PDB file of C-alpha atoms in Angstrom:
ATOM      1  CA  MET D1487       0.031  -0.031  -0.008  1.00  0.00           C
ATOM      2  CA  LYS D1488       2.867   2.381   0.922  1.00  0.00           C
ATOM      3  CA  GLN D1489       4.485   1.778  -2.471  1.00  0.00           C
ATOM      4  CA  LEU D1490       1.244   2.383  -4.322  1.00  0.00           C
ATOM      5  CA  ILE D1491       0.847   5.755  -2.484  1.00  0.00           C
ATOM      6  CA  LEU D1492       4.528   6.631  -3.145  1.00  0.00           C
ATOM      7  CA  CYS D1493       4.083   5.814  -6.889  1.00  0.00           C
ATOM      8  CA  GLY D1494       0.998   7.942  -7.053  1.00  0.00           C
ATOM      9  CA  VAL D1495       2.698  10.824  -5.384  1.00  0.00           C
ATOM     10  CA  LEU D1496       5.842  10.562  -7.547  1.00  0.00           C
ATOM     11  CA  ALA D1497       3.619  10.352 -10.689  1.00  0.00           C
ATOM     12  CA  ALA D1498       1.824  13.545  -9.499  1.00  0.00           C
ATOM     13  CA  VAL D1499       5.005  15.440  -8.937  1.00  0.00           C
ATOM     14  CA  SER D1500       6.313  14.490 -12.436  1.00  0.00           C
ATOM     15  CA  THR D1501       3.300  16.308 -13.938  1.00  0.00           C
ATOM     16  CA  PHE D1502       4.411  19.447 -12.211  1.00  0.00           C
ATOM     17  CA  GLY D1503       7.327  19.698 -14.661  1.00  0.00           C
ATOM     18  CA  VAL D1504       9.819  22.410 -14.797  1.00  0.00           C
ATOM     19  CA  SER D1505       7.487  25.164 -13.871  1.00  0.00           C
ATOM     20  CA  THR D1506       7.669  24.364 -10.198  1.00  0.00           C
ATOM     21  CA  TYR D1507      11.424  24.011  -9.989  1.00  0.00           C
ATOM     22  CA  ALA D1508      12.954  26.694  -7.890  1.00  0.00           C
ATOM     23  CA  ALA D1509      16.788  27.411  -7.650  1.00  0.00           C
ATOM     24  CA  GLN D1510      18.570  27.375  -4.320  1.00  0.00           C
ATOM     25  CA  GLY D1511      18.010  30.732  -2.573  1.00  0.00           C
ATOM     26  CA  SER D1512      14.637  31.313  -4.219  1.00  0.00           C
ATOM     27  CA  GLU D1513      11.291  31.690  -2.571  1.00  0.00           C
ATOM     28  CA  ILE D1514       9.853  28.522  -1.233  1.00  0.00           C
ATOM     29  CA  VAL D1515       6.877  26.904  -2.899  1.00  0.00           C
ATOM     30  CA  SER D1516       3.459  27.960  -1.398  1.00  0.00           C
ATOM     31  CA  LYS D1517       1.473  25.793   0.976  1.00  0.00           C
ATOM     32  CA  GLU D1518      -1.049  25.253  -1.730  1.00  0.00           C
ATOM     33  CA  GLN D1519       1.614  23.946  -4.141  1.00  0.00           C
ATOM     34  CA  ALA D1520       2.926  21.572  -1.491  1.00  0.00           C
ATOM     35  CA  ILE D1521      -0.622  20.316  -0.859  1.00  0.00           C
ATOM     36  CA  LYS D1522      -1.169  19.840  -4.680  1.00  0.00           C
ATOM     37  CA  ALA D1523       2.107  18.020  -5.015  1.00  0.00           C
ATOM     38  CA  ALA D1524       1.226  15.631  -2.125  1.00  0.00           C
ATOM     39  CA  LEU D1525      -2.345  15.021  -3.123  1.00  0.00           C
ATOM     40  CA  LEU D1526      -2.580  15.351  -6.983  1.00  0.00           C
ATOM     41  CA  SER D1527      -3.150  11.667  -7.682  1.00  0.00           C
ATOM     42  CA  LEU D1528      -4.502  10.422  -4.365  1.00  0.00           C
ATOM     43  CA  ASP D1529      -8.075  10.141  -3.078  1.00  0.00           C
ATOM     44  CA  ALA D1530      -7.093  11.479   0.443  1.00  0.00           C
ATOM     45  CA  GLU D1531      -8.345  13.888   3.001  1.00  0.00           C
ATOM     46  CA  GLY D1532      -5.913  16.375   4.303  1.00  0.00           C
ATOM     47  CA  LEU D1533      -5.283  16.507   8.092  1.00  0.00           C
ATOM     48  CA  GLY D1534      -2.910  19.363   8.268  1.00  0.00           C
ATOM     49  CA  ILE D1535       0.290  20.924   7.000  1.00  0.00           C
ATOM     50  CA  ARG D1536       3.293  22.535   8.610  1.00  0.00           C
ATOM     51  CA  HIS D1537       6.490  24.122   7.315  1.00  0.00           C
ATOM     52  CA  ASP D1538       9.393  22.159   8.652  1.00  0.00           C
ATOM     53  CA  GLU D1539      11.962  24.982   8.721  1.00  0.00           C
ATOM     54  CA  PRO D1540      14.955  23.064   9.795  1.00  0.00           C
ATOM     55  CA  ASP D1541      14.581  20.549   6.895  1.00  0.00           C
ATOM     56  CA  ASN D1542      13.202  23.209   4.472  1.00  0.00           C
ATOM     57  CA  GLN D1543      10.204  21.240   3.572  1.00  0.00           C
ATOM     58  CA  TRP D1544       6.390  21.072   3.872  1.00  0.00           C
ATOM     59  CA  ASP D1545       5.045  18.159   5.918  1.00  0.00           C
ATOM     60  CA  VAL D1546       1.673  17.320   4.546  1.00  0.00           C
ATOM     61  CA  PHE D1547      -0.530  15.041   6.739  1.00  0.00           C
ATOM     62  CA  VAL D1548      -3.362  13.035   4.995  1.00  0.00           C
ATOM     63  CA  THR D1549      -5.551  10.173   5.728  1.00  0.00           C
ATOM     64  CA  ARG D1550      -6.636   7.467   3.232  1.00  0.00           C
ATOM     65  CA  ASP D1551      -8.346   4.191   3.967  1.00  0.00           C
ATOM     66  CA  GLY D1552      -8.262   4.780   7.664  1.00  0.00           C
ATOM     67  CA  LYS D1553      -4.484   5.234   7.827  1.00  0.00           C
ATOM     68  CA  ALA D1554      -2.551   8.424   8.274  1.00  0.00           C
ATOM     69  CA  TYR D1555       0.489   9.475   6.093  1.00  0.00           C
ATOM     70  CA  GLU D1556       3.118  12.234   6.232  1.00  0.00           C
ATOM     71  CA  ILE D1557       4.189  13.371   2.808  1.00  0.00           C
ATOM     72  CA  GLU D1558       7.444  15.427   3.004  1.00  0.00           C
ATOM     73  CA  VAL D1559       7.541  18.007   0.153  1.00  0.00           C
ATOM     74  CA  ASP D1560      10.778  19.921  -0.587  1.00  0.00           C
ATOM     75  CA  ALA D1561       9.892  23.622   0.006  1.00  0.00           C
ATOM     76  CA  LEU D1562      12.064  24.803  -2.890  1.00  0.00           C
ATOM     77  CA  THR D1563      11.241  22.317  -5.643  1.00  0.00           C
ATOM     78  CA  ALA D1564       7.896  20.740  -4.587  1.00  0.00           C
ATOM     79  CA  GLN D1565       9.539  17.324  -5.062  1.00  0.00           C
ATOM     80  CA  ILE D1566       8.394  14.518  -2.813  1.00  0.00           C
ATOM     81  CA  VAL D1567      11.143  13.812  -0.355  1.00  0.00           C
ATOM     82  CA  ALA D1568       9.435  10.939   1.594  1.00  0.00           C
ATOM     83  CA  VAL D1569       6.053   9.329   2.378  1.00  0.00           C
ATOM     84  CA  GLU D1570       5.703   7.902   5.821  1.00  0.00           C
ATOM     85  CA  GLU D1571       2.776   6.014   7.435  1.00  0.00           C
ATOM     86  CA  GLU D1572       1.948   7.710  10.747  1.00  0.00           C
ATOM     87  CA  SER D1573      -0.290   6.866  13.631  1.00  0.00           C
ATOM     88  CA  LEU D1574      -3.578   8.923  13.591  1.00  0.00           C
ATOM     89  CA  ALA D1575      -3.017   9.528  17.299  1.00  0.00           C
ATOM     90  CA  GLU D1576       0.397  11.041  16.620  1.00  0.00           C
ATOM     91  CA  VAL D1577      -0.635  13.495  13.935  1.00  0.00           C
ATOM     92  CA  PRO D1578      -1.674  16.314  16.301  1.00  0.00           C
ATOM     93  CA  ALA D1579       1.758  16.097  18.037  1.00  0.00           C
ATOM     94  CA  GLU D1580       3.511  15.973  14.584  1.00  0.00           C
ATOM     95  CA  LEU D1581       1.578  19.145  13.475  1.00  0.00           C
ATOM     96  CA  SER D1582       2.526  20.900  16.694  1.00  0.00           C
ATOM     97  CA  GLY D1583       6.143  19.991  16.571  1.00  0.00           C
ATOM     98  CA  GLU D1584       5.915  18.327  20.076  1.00  0.00           C
ATOM     99  CA  LEU D1585       6.785  14.793  18.727  1.00  0.00           C
ATOM    100  CA  SER D1586      10.263  15.933  17.341  1.00  0.00           C
ATOM    101  CA  HIS D1587      12.505  18.876  16.758  1.00  0.00           C
ATOM    102  CA  GLU D1588      10.970  19.364  13.339  1.00  0.00           C
ATOM    103  CA  GLY D1589       8.498  22.084  12.857  1.00  0.00           C
ATOM    104  CA  VAL D1590       8.995  23.911  16.167  1.00  0.00           C
ATOM    105  CA  THR D1591      10.692  26.940  14.540  1.00  0.00           C
ATOM    106  CA  GLY D1592       8.742  27.134  11.377  1.00  0.00           C
ATOM    107  CA  ASP D1593       5.157  25.925  12.375  1.00  0.00           C
ATOM    108  CA  VAL D1594       2.526  27.459  10.063  1.00  0.00           C
ATOM    109  CA  GLY D1595      -0.443  29.053  11.831  1.00  0.00           C
ATOM    110  CA  ASP D1596      -3.785  27.191  11.780  1.00  0.00           C
ATOM    111  CA  SER D1597      -2.024  24.017  10.495  1.00  0.00           C
ATOM    112  CA  ARG D1598      -4.538  21.830  12.175  1.00  0.00           C
ATOM    113  CA  ARG D1599      -7.541  22.910   9.973  1.00  0.00           C
ATOM    114  CA  PRO D1600      -8.549  20.052   7.760  1.00  0.00           C
ATOM    115  CA  PHE D1601      -8.564  20.451   4.058  1.00  0.00           C
ATOM    116  CA  THR D1602      -9.869  18.395   1.148  1.00  0.00           C
ATOM    117  CA  PHE D1603      -8.041  18.511  -2.170  1.00  0.00           C
ATOM    118  CA  ILE D1604     -10.286  18.855  -5.234  1.00  0.00           C
ATOM    119  CA  ARG D1605      -8.845  18.091  -8.625  1.00  0.00           C
TER     120      ARG D1605
END
């Protein structure tokens, strides 16, 4: 299942093409671009998103088929860095940055508001 989701996400990012590539030192991609990169080919519900400043990436949390996933999106290029299955119970702590060092500095306000991606 994890491989299927990863393949779908990677296929979605490949459709982004050159237009979303940003050189080092450029503005980071928007929250909306990160969400689109993470969910483009998935039938998933968004749980939240945060900017992980230390790793310079957006962490997009989604749920699909009763499971939670963290999709890490490079904040400069919108490329998918990793897809990890998460515990639904741990997602609030992940979003707040309490579970690890990530996100503490760069938490995005109102990151716990659910969103649904519409193609």
